[in-house]
PDB file of C-alpha atoms in Angstrom:
ATOM      1  CA  UNK A   1     100.931 156.099  79.386  1.00 80.00           C
ATOM      2  CA  UNK A   2     101.747 159.094  76.813  1.00 86.00           C
ATOM      3  CA  UNK A   3     105.077 157.349  76.125  1.00 89.00           C
ATOM      4  CA  UNK A   4     103.660 154.044  75.557  1.00 86.00           C
ATOM      5  CA  UNK A   5     100.994 155.738  73.049  1.00 89.00           C
ATOM      6  CA  UNK A   6     103.949 157.731  71.122  1.00 91.00           C
ATOM      7  CA  UNK A   7     105.834 154.582  70.664  1.00 88.00           C
ATOM      8  CA  UNK A   8     102.793 152.315  69.743  1.00 89.00           C
ATOM      9  CA  UNK A   9     101.438 155.150  67.641  1.00 92.00           C
ATOM     10  CA  UNK A  10      97.820 155.159  68.985  1.00 90.00           C
ATOM     11  CA  UNK A  11      96.092 157.516  71.271  1.00 89.00           C
ATOM     12  CA  UNK A  12      96.287 157.880  75.245  1.00 79.00           C
ATOM     13  CA  UNK A  13      92.519 156.603  75.104  1.00 84.00           C
ATOM     14  CA  UNK A  14      93.532 153.689  73.228  1.00 89.00           C
ATOM     15  CA  UNK A  15      96.353 152.417  75.721  1.00 84.00           C
ATOM     16  CA  UNK A  16      93.696 152.966  78.533  1.00 78.00           C
ATOM     17  CA  UNK A  17      91.187 150.803  76.958  1.00 82.00           C
ATOM     18  CA  UNK A  18      93.924 148.214  76.402  1.00 84.00           C
ATOM     19  CA  UNK A  19      94.995 148.511  80.249  1.00 78.00           C
ATOM     20  CA  UNK A  20      91.380 148.081  81.047  1.00 72.00           C
ATOM     21  CA  UNK A  21      90.700 145.363  79.048  1.00 73.00           C
ATOM     22  CA  UNK A  22      88.125 147.205  76.882  1.00 77.00           C
ATOM     23  CA  UNK A  23      86.455 144.936  74.217  1.00 79.00           C
ATOM     24  CA  UNK A  24      86.607 147.391  71.611  1.00 81.00           C
ATOM     25  CA  UNK A  25      90.199 147.366  70.453  1.00 87.00           C
ATOM     26  CA  UNK A  26      91.307 145.596  67.200  1.00 87.00           C
ATOM     27  CA  UNK A  27      93.767 142.723  68.137  1.00 89.00           C
ATOM     28  CA  UNK A  28      96.677 144.163  66.009  1.00 89.00           C
ATOM     29  CA  UNK A  29      96.343 147.447  68.084  1.00 91.00           C
ATOM     30  CA  UNK A  30      96.470 145.834  71.338  1.00 89.00           C
ATOM     31  CA  UNK A  31      99.376 143.502  70.410  1.00 91.00           C
ATOM     32  CA  UNK A  32     101.198 146.757  69.492  1.00 91.00           C
ATOM     33  CA  UNK A  33     100.394 148.615  72.732  1.00 88.00           C
ATOM     34  CA  UNK A  34     101.255 145.430  74.860  1.00 89.00           C
ATOM     35  CA  UNK A  35     104.603 145.333  72.997  1.00 90.00           C
ATOM     36  CA  UNK A  36     105.317 149.100  73.995  1.00 89.00           C
ATOM     37  CA  UNK A  37     104.313 148.314  77.516  1.00 87.00           C
ATOM     38  CA  UNK A  38     106.960 145.481  77.619  1.00 87.00           C
ATOM     39  CA  UNK A  39     109.492 147.616  75.988  1.00 87.00           C
ATOM     40  CA  UNK A  40     109.371 150.505  77.992  1.00 86.00           C
ATOM     41  CA  UNK A  41     108.701 148.666  81.211  1.00 84.00           C
ATOM     42  CA  UNK A  42     105.420 150.615  82.040  1.00 82.00           C
ATOM     43  CA  UNK A  43     103.671 150.200  85.366  1.00 76.00           C
ATOM     44  CA  UNK A  44     100.310 151.850  86.258  1.00 66.00           C
ATOM     45  CA  UNK A  45     100.479 154.232  88.946  1.00 59.00           C
ATOM     46  CA  UNK A  46      97.650 152.781  91.472  1.00 54.00           C
ATOM     47  CA  UNK A  47      97.685 155.572  93.539  1.00 51.00           C
ATOM     48  CA  UNK A  48      96.733 158.138  90.498  1.00 52.00           C
ATOM     49  CA  UNK A  49      94.481 155.615  89.544  1.00 54.00           C
ATOM     50  CA  UNK A  50      92.591 155.286  92.611  1.00 49.00           C
ATOM     51  CA  UNK A  51      92.460 158.877  92.988  1.00 45.00           C
ATOM     52  CA  UNK A  52      90.561 159.088  89.535  1.00 51.00           C
ATOM     53  CA  UNK A  53      88.213 155.983  90.248  1.00 47.00           C
ATOM     54  CA  UNK A  54      87.964 156.431  94.431  1.00 53.00           C
ATOM     55  CA  UNK A  55      88.814 152.433  94.256  1.00 55.00           C
ATOM     56  CA  UNK A  56      92.402 151.212  95.243  1.00 72.00           C
ATOM     57  CA  UNK A  57      91.695 147.917  93.910  1.00 87.00           C
ATOM     58  CA  UNK A  58      93.106 146.653  97.435  1.00 93.00           C
ATOM     59  CA  UNK A  59      91.571 144.595 100.296  1.00 94.00           C
ATOM     60  CA  UNK A  60      92.409 144.599 103.672  1.00 93.00           C
ATOM     61  CA  UNK A  61      92.744 141.336 105.643  1.00 93.00           C
ATOM     62  CA  UNK A  62      93.257 141.373 109.511  1.00 90.00           C
ATOM     63  CA  UNK A  63      94.160 137.766 110.964  1.00 88.00           C
ATOM     64  CA  UNK A  64      95.714 136.123 113.903  1.00 79.00           C
ATOM     65  CA  UNK A  65      98.772 133.828 114.200  1.00 68.00           C
ATOM     66  CA  UNK A  66      98.855 132.683 110.900  1.00 69.00           C
ATOM     67  CA  UNK A  67     101.015 129.694 111.966  1.00 77.00           C
ATOM     68  CA  UNK A  68      97.995 127.542 112.984  1.00 81.00           C
ATOM     69  CA  UNK A  69      96.473 125.795 110.204  1.00 87.00           C
ATOM     70  CA  UNK A  70      92.973 127.022 110.249  1.00 85.00           C
ATOM     71  CA  UNK A  71      93.667 130.908 110.173  1.00 83.00           C
ATOM     72  CA  UNK A  72      96.435 130.262 107.673  1.00 87.00           C
ATOM     73  CA  UNK A  73      94.315 128.177 105.282  1.00 89.00           C
ATOM     74  CA  UNK A  74      91.459 130.977 105.736  1.00 88.00           C
ATOM     75  CA  UNK A  75      93.609 133.751 104.840  1.00 90.00           C
ATOM     76  CA  UNK A  76      95.097 131.876 101.742  1.00 91.00           C
ATOM     77  CA  UNK A  77      91.652 130.867 100.537  1.00 91.00           C
ATOM     78  CA  UNK A  78      90.653 134.721 101.161  1.00 92.00           C
ATOM     79  CA  UNK A  79      93.865 135.975  99.076  1.00 92.00           C
ATOM     80  CA  UNK A  80      93.324 133.318  96.270  1.00 92.00           C
ATOM     81  CA  UNK A  81      89.742 134.471  96.051  1.00 91.00           C
ATOM     82  CA  UNK A  82      90.771 138.130  95.905  1.00 92.00           C
ATOM     83  CA  UNK A  83      93.228 137.851  93.268  1.00 90.00           C
ATOM     84  CA  UNK A  84      90.941 135.731  91.165  1.00 89.00           C
ATOM     85  CA  UNK A  85      88.543 138.766  91.317  1.00 89.00           C
ATOM     86  CA  UNK A  86      91.292 141.180  90.355  1.00 88.00           C
ATOM     87  CA  UNK A  87      92.265 142.621  93.695  1.00 92.00           C
ATOM     88  CA  UNK A  88      95.416 142.848  95.497  1.00 91.00           C
ATOM     89  CA  UNK A  89      95.483 141.774  99.270  1.00 93.00           C
ATOM     90  CA  UNK A  90      97.129 143.773 102.293  1.00 93.00           C
ATOM     91  CA  UNK A  91      97.385 141.490 105.332  1.00 91.00           C
ATOM     92  CA  UNK A  92      97.950 142.759 109.016  1.00 90.00           C
ATOM     93  CA  UNK A  93      98.765 139.745 110.968  1.00 86.00           C
ATOM     94  CA  UNK A  94      98.251 140.229 114.889  1.00 84.00           C
ATOM     95  CA  UNK A  95     100.223 138.026 117.283  1.00 75.00           C
ATOM     96  CA  UNK A  96      97.244 138.206 119.900  1.00 71.00           C
ATOM     97  CA  UNK A  97      94.028 139.064 119.406  1.00 69.00           C
ATOM     98  CA  UNK A  98      92.351 141.987 121.456  1.00 73.00           C
ATOM     99  CA  UNK A  99      89.947 144.770 120.692  1.00 75.00           C
ATOM    100  CA  UNK A 100      92.619 147.387 120.545  1.00 80.00           C
ATOM    101  CA  UNK A 101      95.062 145.614 118.235  1.00 82.00           C
ATOM    102  CA  UNK A 102      92.064 144.707 116.001  1.00 82.00           C
ATOM    103  CA  UNK A 103      91.103 148.670 115.766  1.00 83.00           C
ATOM    104  CA  UNK A 104      94.475 149.432 115.262  1.00 87.00           C
ATOM    105  CA  UNK A 105      95.092 147.056 112.192  1.00 88.00           C
ATOM    106  CA  UNK A 106      91.503 148.229 110.863  1.00 85.00           C
ATOM    107  CA  UNK A 107      92.401 151.855 111.305  1.00 86.00           C
ATOM    108  CA  UNK A 108      95.855 151.367 109.490  1.00 89.00           C
ATOM    109  CA  UNK A 109      94.279 149.350 106.578  1.00 90.00           C
ATOM    110  CA  UNK A 110      91.421 152.360 106.395  1.00 87.00           C
ATOM    111  CA  UNK A 111      94.240 154.699 105.978  1.00 86.00           C
ATOM    112  CA  UNK A 112      96.070 153.085 103.197  1.00 86.00           C
ATOM    113  CA  UNK A 113      92.700 153.156 101.180  1.00 88.00           C
ATOM    114  CA  UNK A 114      91.625 149.837 100.961  1.00 92.00           C
ATOM    115  CA  UNK A 115      88.109 149.340  99.229  1.00 93.00           C
ATOM    116  CA  UNK A 116      87.208 146.649 101.923  1.00 92.00           C
ATOM    117  CA  UNK A 117      88.086 144.796 104.987  1.00 92.00           C
ATOM    118  CA  UNK A 118      88.069 140.993 105.972  1.00 92.00           C
ATOM    119  CA  UNK A 119      88.532 140.356 109.477  1.00 89.00           C
ATOM    120  CA  UNK A 120      89.555 136.644 110.422  1.00 87.00           C
ATOM    121  CA  UNK A 121      87.678 136.769 113.765  1.00 78.00           C
ATOM    122  CA  UNK A 122      87.985 133.491 115.684  1.00 81.00           C
ATOM    123  CA  UNK A 123      87.688 134.779 119.091  1.00 80.00           C
ATOM    124  CA  UNK A 124      85.129 136.869 121.019  1.00 76.00           C
ATOM    125  CA  UNK A 125      87.364 139.681 121.471  1.00 72.00           C
ATOM    126  CA  UNK A 126      87.980 140.070 117.719  1.00 70.00           C
ATOM    127  CA  UNK A 127      84.309 139.997 116.785  1.00 68.00           C
ATOM    128  CA  UNK A 128      83.753 142.771 119.273  1.00 71.00           C
ATOM    129  CA  UNK A 129      86.012 145.094 117.643  1.00 72.00           C
ATOM    130  CA  UNK A 130      83.825 144.684 114.563  1.00 74.00           C
ATOM    131  CA  UNK A 131      81.564 147.325 116.459  1.00 72.00           C
ATOM    132  CA  UNK A 132      84.032 149.813 115.820  1.00 71.00           C
ATOM    133  CA  UNK A 133      84.558 149.631 112.014  1.00 74.00           C
ATOM    134  CA  UNK A 134      84.866 153.172 110.197  1.00 73.00           C
ATOM    135  CA  UNK A 135      81.507 154.384 109.062  1.00 73.00           C
ATOM    136  CA  UNK A 136      80.737 153.387 105.356  1.00 79.00           C
ATOM    137  CA  UNK A 137      83.738 150.721 105.189  1.00 85.00           C
ATOM    138  CA  UNK A 138      82.731 147.444 103.525  1.00 89.00           C
ATOM    139  CA  UNK A 139      83.470 144.658 105.823  1.00 88.00           C
ATOM    140  CA  UNK A 140      83.186 140.803 106.342  1.00 91.00           C
ATOM    141  CA  UNK A 141      84.015 138.855 109.307  1.00 88.00           C
ATOM    142  CA  UNK A 142      85.206 135.208 108.660  1.00 89.00           C
ATOM    143  CA  UNK A 143      85.142 132.231 111.065  1.00 79.00           C
ATOM    144  CA  UNK A 144      83.442 134.371 113.679  1.00 70.00           C
ATOM    145  CA  UNK A 145      80.480 135.249 115.211  1.00 65.00           C
ATOM    146  CA  UNK A 146      78.864 138.943 115.532  1.00 57.00           C
ATOM    147  CA  UNK A 147      75.464 140.106 116.241  1.00 59.00           C
ATOM    148  CA  UNK A 148      75.958 143.604 114.660  1.00 64.00           C
ATOM    149  CA  UNK A 149      75.481 144.780 111.176  1.00 73.00           C
ATOM    150  CA  UNK A 150      78.601 142.908 109.951  1.00 84.00           C
ATOM    151  CA  UNK A 151      78.299 140.150 107.208  1.00 87.00           C
ATOM    152  CA  UNK A 152      79.663 136.606 108.332  1.00 90.00           C
ATOM    153  CA  UNK A 153      81.190 133.901 106.639  1.00 93.00           C
ATOM    154  CA  UNK A 154      82.054 130.557 108.487  1.00 91.00           C
ATOM    155  CA  UNK A 155      82.258 126.939 108.565  1.00 94.00           C
ATOM    156  CA  UNK A 156      79.341 125.254 110.402  1.00 95.00           C
ATOM    157  CA  UNK A 157      81.338 124.090 113.569  1.00 95.00           C
ATOM    158  CA  UNK A 158      78.414 122.983 115.420  1.00 96.00           C
ATOM    159  CA  UNK A 159      77.454 120.635 112.474  1.00 97.00           C
ATOM    160  CA  UNK A 160      81.146 119.259 112.283  1.00 98.00           C
ATOM    161  CA  UNK A 161      81.230 118.331 115.982  1.00 98.00           C
ATOM    162  CA  UNK A 162      77.652 116.606 115.713  1.00 98.00           C
ATOM    163  CA  UNK A 163      79.186 114.474 112.527  1.00 98.00           C
ATOM    164  CA  UNK A 164      82.033 113.525 114.899  1.00 98.00           C
ATOM    165  CA  UNK A 165      80.297 112.581 117.883  1.00 98.00           C
ATOM    166  CA  UNK A 166      77.444 110.719 115.911  1.00 98.00           C
ATOM    167  CA  UNK A 167      79.843 108.535 114.177  1.00 98.00           C
ATOM    168  CA  UNK A 168      81.493 107.602 117.141  1.00 98.00           C
ATOM    169  CA  UNK A 169      77.910 106.648 118.732  1.00 98.00           C
ATOM    170  CA  UNK A 170      76.996 104.647 115.680  1.00 98.00           C
ATOM    171  CA  UNK A 171      80.011 102.594 116.147  1.00 98.00           C
ATOM    172  CA  UNK A 172      78.673 101.503 119.442  1.00 97.00           C
ATOM    173  CA  UNK A 173      80.554 103.437 122.077  1.00 97.00           C
ATOM    174  CA  UNK A 174      78.521 104.429 125.325  1.00 97.00           C
ATOM    175  CA  UNK A 175      79.865 108.097 125.263  1.00 98.00           C
ATOM    176  CA  UNK A 176      82.370 110.302 123.520  1.00 98.00           C
ATOM    177  CA  UNK A 177      85.219 112.198 125.419  1.00 98.00           C
ATOM    178  CA  UNK A 178      85.984 115.811 124.106  1.00 98.00           C
ATOM    179  CA  UNK A 179      89.431 117.656 124.055  1.00 98.00           C
ATOM    180  CA  UNK A 180      88.220 121.220 123.298  1.00 98.00           C
ATOM    181  CA  UNK A 181      90.175 124.178 121.859  1.00 96.00           C
ATOM    182  CA  UNK A 182      91.004 127.264 124.403  1.00 94.00           C
ATOM    183  CA  UNK A 183      88.314 129.357 126.018  1.00 88.00           C
ATOM    184  CA  UNK A 184      87.310 132.363 123.984  1.00 82.00           C
ATOM    185  CA  UNK A 185      87.587 130.761 120.419  1.00 89.00           C
ATOM    186  CA  UNK A 186      84.256 130.531 118.909  1.00 89.00           C
ATOM    187  CA  UNK A 187      85.405 127.633 116.738  1.00 92.00           C
ATOM    188  CA  UNK A 188      86.097 125.892 120.116  1.00 95.00           C
ATOM    189  CA  UNK A 189      82.748 126.815 121.673  1.00 94.00           C
ATOM    190  CA  UNK A 190      80.743 125.700 118.649  1.00 95.00           C
ATOM    191  CA  UNK A 191      82.544 122.226 118.486  1.00 97.00           C
ATOM    192  CA  UNK A 192      81.576 121.877 122.382  1.00 98.00           C
ATOM    193  CA  UNK A 193      77.914 122.636 121.533  1.00 97.00           C
ATOM    194  CA  UNK A 194      77.686 120.311 118.948  1.00 98.00           C
ATOM    195  CA  UNK A 195      79.547 117.549 120.905  1.00 98.00           C
ATOM    196  CA  UNK A 196      77.023 118.042 124.084  1.00 98.00           C
ATOM    197  CA  UNK A 197      74.122 118.362 121.968  1.00 98.00           C
ATOM    198  CA  UNK A 198      74.504 114.721 120.338  1.00 98.00           C
ATOM    199  CA  UNK A 199      75.049 113.316 123.734  1.00 98.00           C
ATOM    200  CA  UNK A 200      72.311 114.956 125.361  1.00 98.00           C
ATOM    201  CA  UNK A 201      69.675 114.114 122.205  1.00 98.00           C
ATOM    202  CA  UNK A 202      71.184 110.296 122.631  1.00 98.00           C
ATOM    203  CA  UNK A 203      70.486 110.160 126.507  1.00 98.00           C
ATOM    204  CA  UNK A 204      74.509 109.412 126.929  1.00 97.00           C
ATOM    205  CA  UNK A 205      76.563 110.754 129.865  1.00 96.00           C
ATOM    206  CA  UNK A 206      78.575 113.664 129.064  1.00 97.00           C
ATOM    207  CA  UNK A 207      82.200 113.314 130.473  1.00 97.00           C
ATOM    208  CA  UNK A 208      84.480 116.024 131.950  1.00 94.00           C
ATOM    209  CA  UNK A 209      86.025 117.929 129.175  1.00 96.00           C
ATOM    210  CA  UNK A 210      89.767 118.489 128.741  1.00 98.00           C
ATOM    211  CA  UNK A 211      91.008 121.637 127.276  1.00 97.00           C
ATOM    212  CA  UNK A 212      93.853 122.248 124.870  1.00 97.00           C
ATOM    213  CA  UNK A 213      95.577 125.241 123.183  1.00 95.00           C
ATOM    214  CA  UNK A 214      95.193 123.704 119.405  1.00 95.00           C
ATOM    215  CA  UNK A 215      98.674 122.275 120.000  1.00 95.00           C
ATOM    216  CA  UNK A 216     100.159 118.928 119.602  1.00 97.00           C
ATOM    217  CA  UNK A 217     101.639 119.209 122.922  1.00 98.00           C
ATOM    218  CA  UNK A 218      98.322 120.139 124.800  1.00 98.00           C
ATOM    219  CA  UNK A 219      96.965 117.048 123.062  1.00 98.00           C
ATOM    220  CA  UNK A 220      99.871 114.899 124.389  1.00 98.00           C
ATOM    221  CA  UNK A 221      99.114 115.957 127.971  1.00 98.00           C
ATOM    222  CA  UNK A 222      95.281 115.357 127.299  1.00 98.00           C
ATOM    223  CA  UNK A 223      96.310 111.954 126.042  1.00 98.00           C
ATOM    224  CA  UNK A 224      98.251 111.015 129.313  1.00 97.00           C
ATOM    225  CA  UNK A 225      95.371 111.951 131.012  1.00 97.00           C
ATOM    226  CA  UNK A 226      92.781 109.730 128.874  1.00 97.00           C
ATOM    227  CA  UNK A 227      95.232 106.796 128.728  1.00 96.00           C
ATOM    228  CA  UNK A 228      95.259 106.551 132.358  1.00 95.00           C
ATOM    229  CA  UNK A 229      91.449 105.953 132.124  1.00 92.00           C
ATOM    230  CA  UNK A 230      91.720 103.373 129.257  1.00 82.00           C
ATOM    231  CA  UNK A 231      88.696 101.034 129.714  1.00 86.00           C
ATOM    232  CA  UNK A 232      86.516 103.810 130.758  1.00 93.00           C
ATOM    233  CA  UNK A 233      87.348 106.009 127.694  1.00 96.00           C
ATOM    234  CA  UNK A 234      87.007 104.348 124.398  1.00 97.00           C
ATOM    235  CA  UNK A 235      86.201 107.272 122.034  1.00 98.00           C
ATOM    236  CA  UNK A 236      87.485 110.738 121.923  1.00 98.00           C
ATOM    237  CA  UNK A 237      86.499 113.656 119.587  1.00 98.00           C
ATOM    238  CA  UNK A 238      89.504 116.124 119.465  1.00 98.00           C
ATOM    239  CA  UNK A 239      88.887 119.837 118.395  1.00 98.00           C
ATOM    240  CA  UNK A 240      91.555 120.045 115.956  1.00 97.00           C
ATOM    241  CA  UNK A 241      93.983 117.335 114.088  1.00 98.00           C
ATOM    242  CA  UNK A 242      97.248 118.672 115.660  1.00 97.00           C
ATOM    243  CA  UNK A 243      95.852 118.010 119.153  1.00 98.00           C
ATOM    244  CA  UNK A 244      94.952 114.672 117.923  1.00 98.00           C
ATOM    245  CA  UNK A 245      98.330 114.093 116.732  1.00 98.00           C
ATOM    246  CA  UNK A 246      99.419 114.579 120.284  1.00 98.00           C
ATOM    247  CA  UNK A 247      96.992 111.920 121.629  1.00 98.00           C
ATOM    248  CA  UNK A 248      98.235 109.508 119.382  1.00 98.00           C
ATOM    249  CA  UNK A 249     101.648 109.965 120.643  1.00 98.00           C
ATOM    250  CA  UNK A 250     100.830 109.651 124.149  1.00 98.00           C
ATOM    251  CA  UNK A 251      98.587 106.743 123.645  1.00 98.00           C
ATOM    252  CA  UNK A 252     101.427 104.839 121.968  1.00 97.00           C
ATOM    253  CA  UNK A 253     103.838 105.760 124.619  1.00 97.00           C
ATOM    254  CA  UNK A 254     101.225 104.260 127.267  1.00 97.00           C
ATOM    255  CA  UNK A 255     100.395 101.172 125.096  1.00 96.00           C
ATOM    256  CA  UNK A 256      97.035 102.237 124.153  1.00 96.00           C
ATOM    257  CA  UNK A 257      95.724 100.841 120.749  1.00 96.00           C
ATOM    258  CA  UNK A 258      93.893 103.003 118.371  1.00 97.00           C
ATOM    259  CA  UNK A 259      91.353 102.042 117.249  1.00 97.00           C
ATOM    260  CA  UNK A 260      91.087  98.734 119.098  1.00 96.00           C
ATOM    261  CA  UNK A 261      90.973 100.434 122.494  1.00 96.00           C
ATOM    262  CA  UNK A 262      89.995 103.913 121.797  1.00 97.00           C
ATOM    263  CA  UNK A 263      88.619 105.516 118.607  1.00 98.00           C
ATOM    264  CA  UNK A 264      89.676 109.014 118.025  1.00 98.00           C
ATOM    265  CA  UNK A 265      88.071 111.999 115.398  1.00 98.00           C
ATOM    266  CA  UNK A 266      90.056 115.131 114.655  1.00 98.00           C
ATOM    267  CA  UNK A 267      88.807 118.213 113.034  1.00 98.00           C
ATOM    268  CA  UNK A 268      90.244 120.352 110.174  1.00 96.00           C
ATOM    269  CA  UNK A 269      91.858 117.766 107.752  1.00 96.00           C
ATOM    270  CA  UNK A 270      95.137 119.056 107.780  1.00 95.00           C
ATOM    271  CA  UNK A 271      97.366 117.709 104.878  1.00 94.00           C
ATOM    272  CA  UNK A 272      99.368 115.183 107.418  1.00 96.00           C
ATOM    273  CA  UNK A 273      96.321 113.669 108.937  1.00 97.00           C
ATOM    274  CA  UNK A 274      95.936 111.005 106.270  1.00 96.00           C
ATOM    275  CA  UNK A 275      99.823 109.922 107.192  1.00 97.00           C
ATOM    276  CA  UNK A 276      99.154 109.881 110.613  1.00 97.00           C
ATOM    277  CA  UNK A 277      99.495 106.467 112.289  1.00 95.00           C
ATOM    278  CA  UNK A 278      96.637 105.302 112.230  1.00 97.00           C
ATOM    279  CA  UNK A 279      95.484 107.541 109.665  1.00 98.00           C
ATOM    280  CA  UNK A 280      93.018 109.920 111.257  1.00 98.00           C
ATOM    281  CA  UNK A 281      89.117 110.088 110.847  1.00 98.00           C
ATOM    282  CA  UNK A 282      88.314 113.779 110.899  1.00 98.00           C
ATOM    283  CA  UNK A 283      85.977 116.502 109.778  1.00 98.00           C
ATOM    284  CA  UNK A 284      87.266 118.771 106.632  1.00 97.00           C
ATOM    285  CA  UNK A 285      86.508 122.373 106.543  1.00 94.00           C
ATOM    286  CA  UNK A 286      86.437 123.930 102.828  1.00 93.00           C
ATOM    287  CA  UNK A 287      88.568 127.176 103.258  1.00 90.00           C
ATOM    288  CA  UNK A 288      88.597 127.689  99.666  1.00 89.00           C
ATOM    289  CA  UNK A 289      84.919 128.197  99.712  1.00 92.00           C
ATOM    290  CA  UNK A 290      84.871 130.372 103.009  1.00 92.00           C
ATOM    291  CA  UNK A 291      87.446 132.666 101.080  1.00 90.00           C
ATOM    292  CA  UNK A 292      85.208 132.885  97.656  1.00 91.00           C
ATOM    293  CA  UNK A 293      81.912 133.413  99.718  1.00 93.00           C
ATOM    294  CA  UNK A 294      83.561 136.270 101.612  1.00 93.00           C
ATOM    295  CA  UNK A 295      85.114 138.038  98.907  1.00 93.00           C
ATOM    296  CA  UNK A 296      81.727 137.508  96.921  1.00 93.00           C
ATOM    297  CA  UNK A 297      79.921 139.278  99.990  1.00 93.00           C
ATOM    298  CA  UNK A 298      82.533 142.010 100.219  1.00 93.00           C
ATOM    299  CA  UNK A 299      82.713 142.880  96.569  1.00 92.00           C
ATOM    300  CA  UNK A 300      78.744 143.133  96.495  1.00 91.00           C
ATOM    301  CA  UNK A 301      79.155 145.687  99.149  1.00 90.00           C
ATOM    302  CA  UNK A 302      81.730 147.696  97.142  1.00 90.00           C
ATOM    303  CA  UNK A 303      80.229 147.747  94.143  1.00 87.00           C
ATOM    304  CA  UNK A 304      76.869 148.744  95.667  1.00 82.00           C
ATOM    305  CA  UNK A 305      78.252 151.784  96.937  1.00 73.00           C
ATOM    306  CA  UNK A 306      75.678 151.590  99.883  1.00 68.00           C
ATOM    307  CA  UNK A 307      74.794 149.748 102.856  1.00 61.00           C
ATOM    308  CA  UNK A 308      73.636 146.447 102.442  1.00 69.00           C
ATOM    309  CA  UNK A 309      71.549 143.991 104.641  1.00 74.00           C
ATOM    310  CA  UNK A 310      74.053 142.097 106.727  1.00 81.00           C
ATOM    311  CA  UNK A 311      74.424 138.193 105.422  1.00 85.00           C
ATOM    312  CA  UNK A 312      75.020 135.019 107.456  1.00 88.00           C
ATOM    313  CA  UNK A 313      76.578 132.462 105.153  1.00 91.00           C
ATOM    314  CA  UNK A 314      77.467 128.944 106.509  1.00 93.00           C
ATOM    315  CA  UNK A 315      79.835 126.662 105.079  1.00 94.00           C
ATOM    316  CA  UNK A 316      79.047 122.937 105.594  1.00 96.00           C
ATOM    317  CA  UNK A 317      81.813 120.759 107.003  1.00 97.00           C
ATOM    318  CA  UNK A 318      82.565 117.217 105.214  1.00 97.00           C
ATOM    319  CA  UNK A 319      83.090 113.919 107.393  1.00 98.00           C
ATOM    320  CA  UNK A 320      86.359 111.923 106.181  1.00 98.00           C
ATOM    321  CA  UNK A 321      86.434 108.359 107.555  1.00 98.00           C
ATOM    322  CA  UNK A 322      89.911 106.851 107.758  1.00 98.00           C
ATOM    323  CA  UNK A 323      91.777 104.171 110.000  1.00 97.00           C
ATOM    324  CA  UNK A 324      91.404 105.818 113.697  1.00 98.00           C
ATOM    325  CA  UNK A 325      88.016 104.712 114.637  1.00 98.00           C
ATOM    326  CA  UNK A 326      86.153 101.293 114.883  1.00 97.00           C
ATOM    327  CA  UNK A 327      83.109  99.556 116.112  1.00 97.00           C
ATOM    328  CA  UNK A 328      83.363  99.507 120.243  1.00 94.00           C
ATOM    329  CA  UNK A 329      85.040  96.643 121.527  1.00 85.00           C
ATOM    330  CA  UNK A 330      82.553  94.447 123.588  1.00 72.00           C
TER     331      UNK A 330
END
């Protein structure tokens, strides 16, 4: 910084003001300092800055299996929101979620001096690990559930399932079958809850549930089972779009027409869903809003410098109508 000040012909304090976007710097002086910075290839020492300010301007993110559309989109939304707020992001991605793994990841990020931590906690095992957060560490759980003193930001999974199931009943289907996500996933539990609640409230029979693992392959196997019951099965709510893709493939192979014989609703609204054959009716999750709200909550904690009451922020889902659903055949 002293070299930059010398080349620009200004004081050390003026260089600091330019670097921190202080408004009380003349435009000509600011240009001269920025030109000197470029000429010398100056980069701020973030470690030294953190020692002075007590803030690293870095946020930690703990996530799981970012090859899945939901977690990957959530992490992307968080990262973009953090950068918009002037923070860098350090991400630890775990192959499997368990309490020990999450604790190790949180400990590692705390040792790196992050200002706060976002935990993408889609499973109960991850949510329970939040009980072990370092004292005083600002933290937010995303797409999770937690009964402790940690703020949570999530999409309303129950409402999304209600929208999907209600749509199929409104089309005249006697009941709606469900292909769920795997056990221990909080999102899968919320979607099951919403599906059952709508059928119960309408006085409709609740069929046996099929369980997948979020993959198209598991949806394909579920589709084979459901195709064998074609006639009895006329409507299916699938817990994510990728499994719905597997169902469509299985139904095509078995000669079951969608939506003429069976209507399908997915969940997530992945970019490819509008190009399925037929285009998939689904529930959209606003991952950008999840990222922005989680970072807003975390920054409020960081900037306050003290414990704040925990928050529960819910992002509403959106129903997207396409060509995979139709009025029930009579």
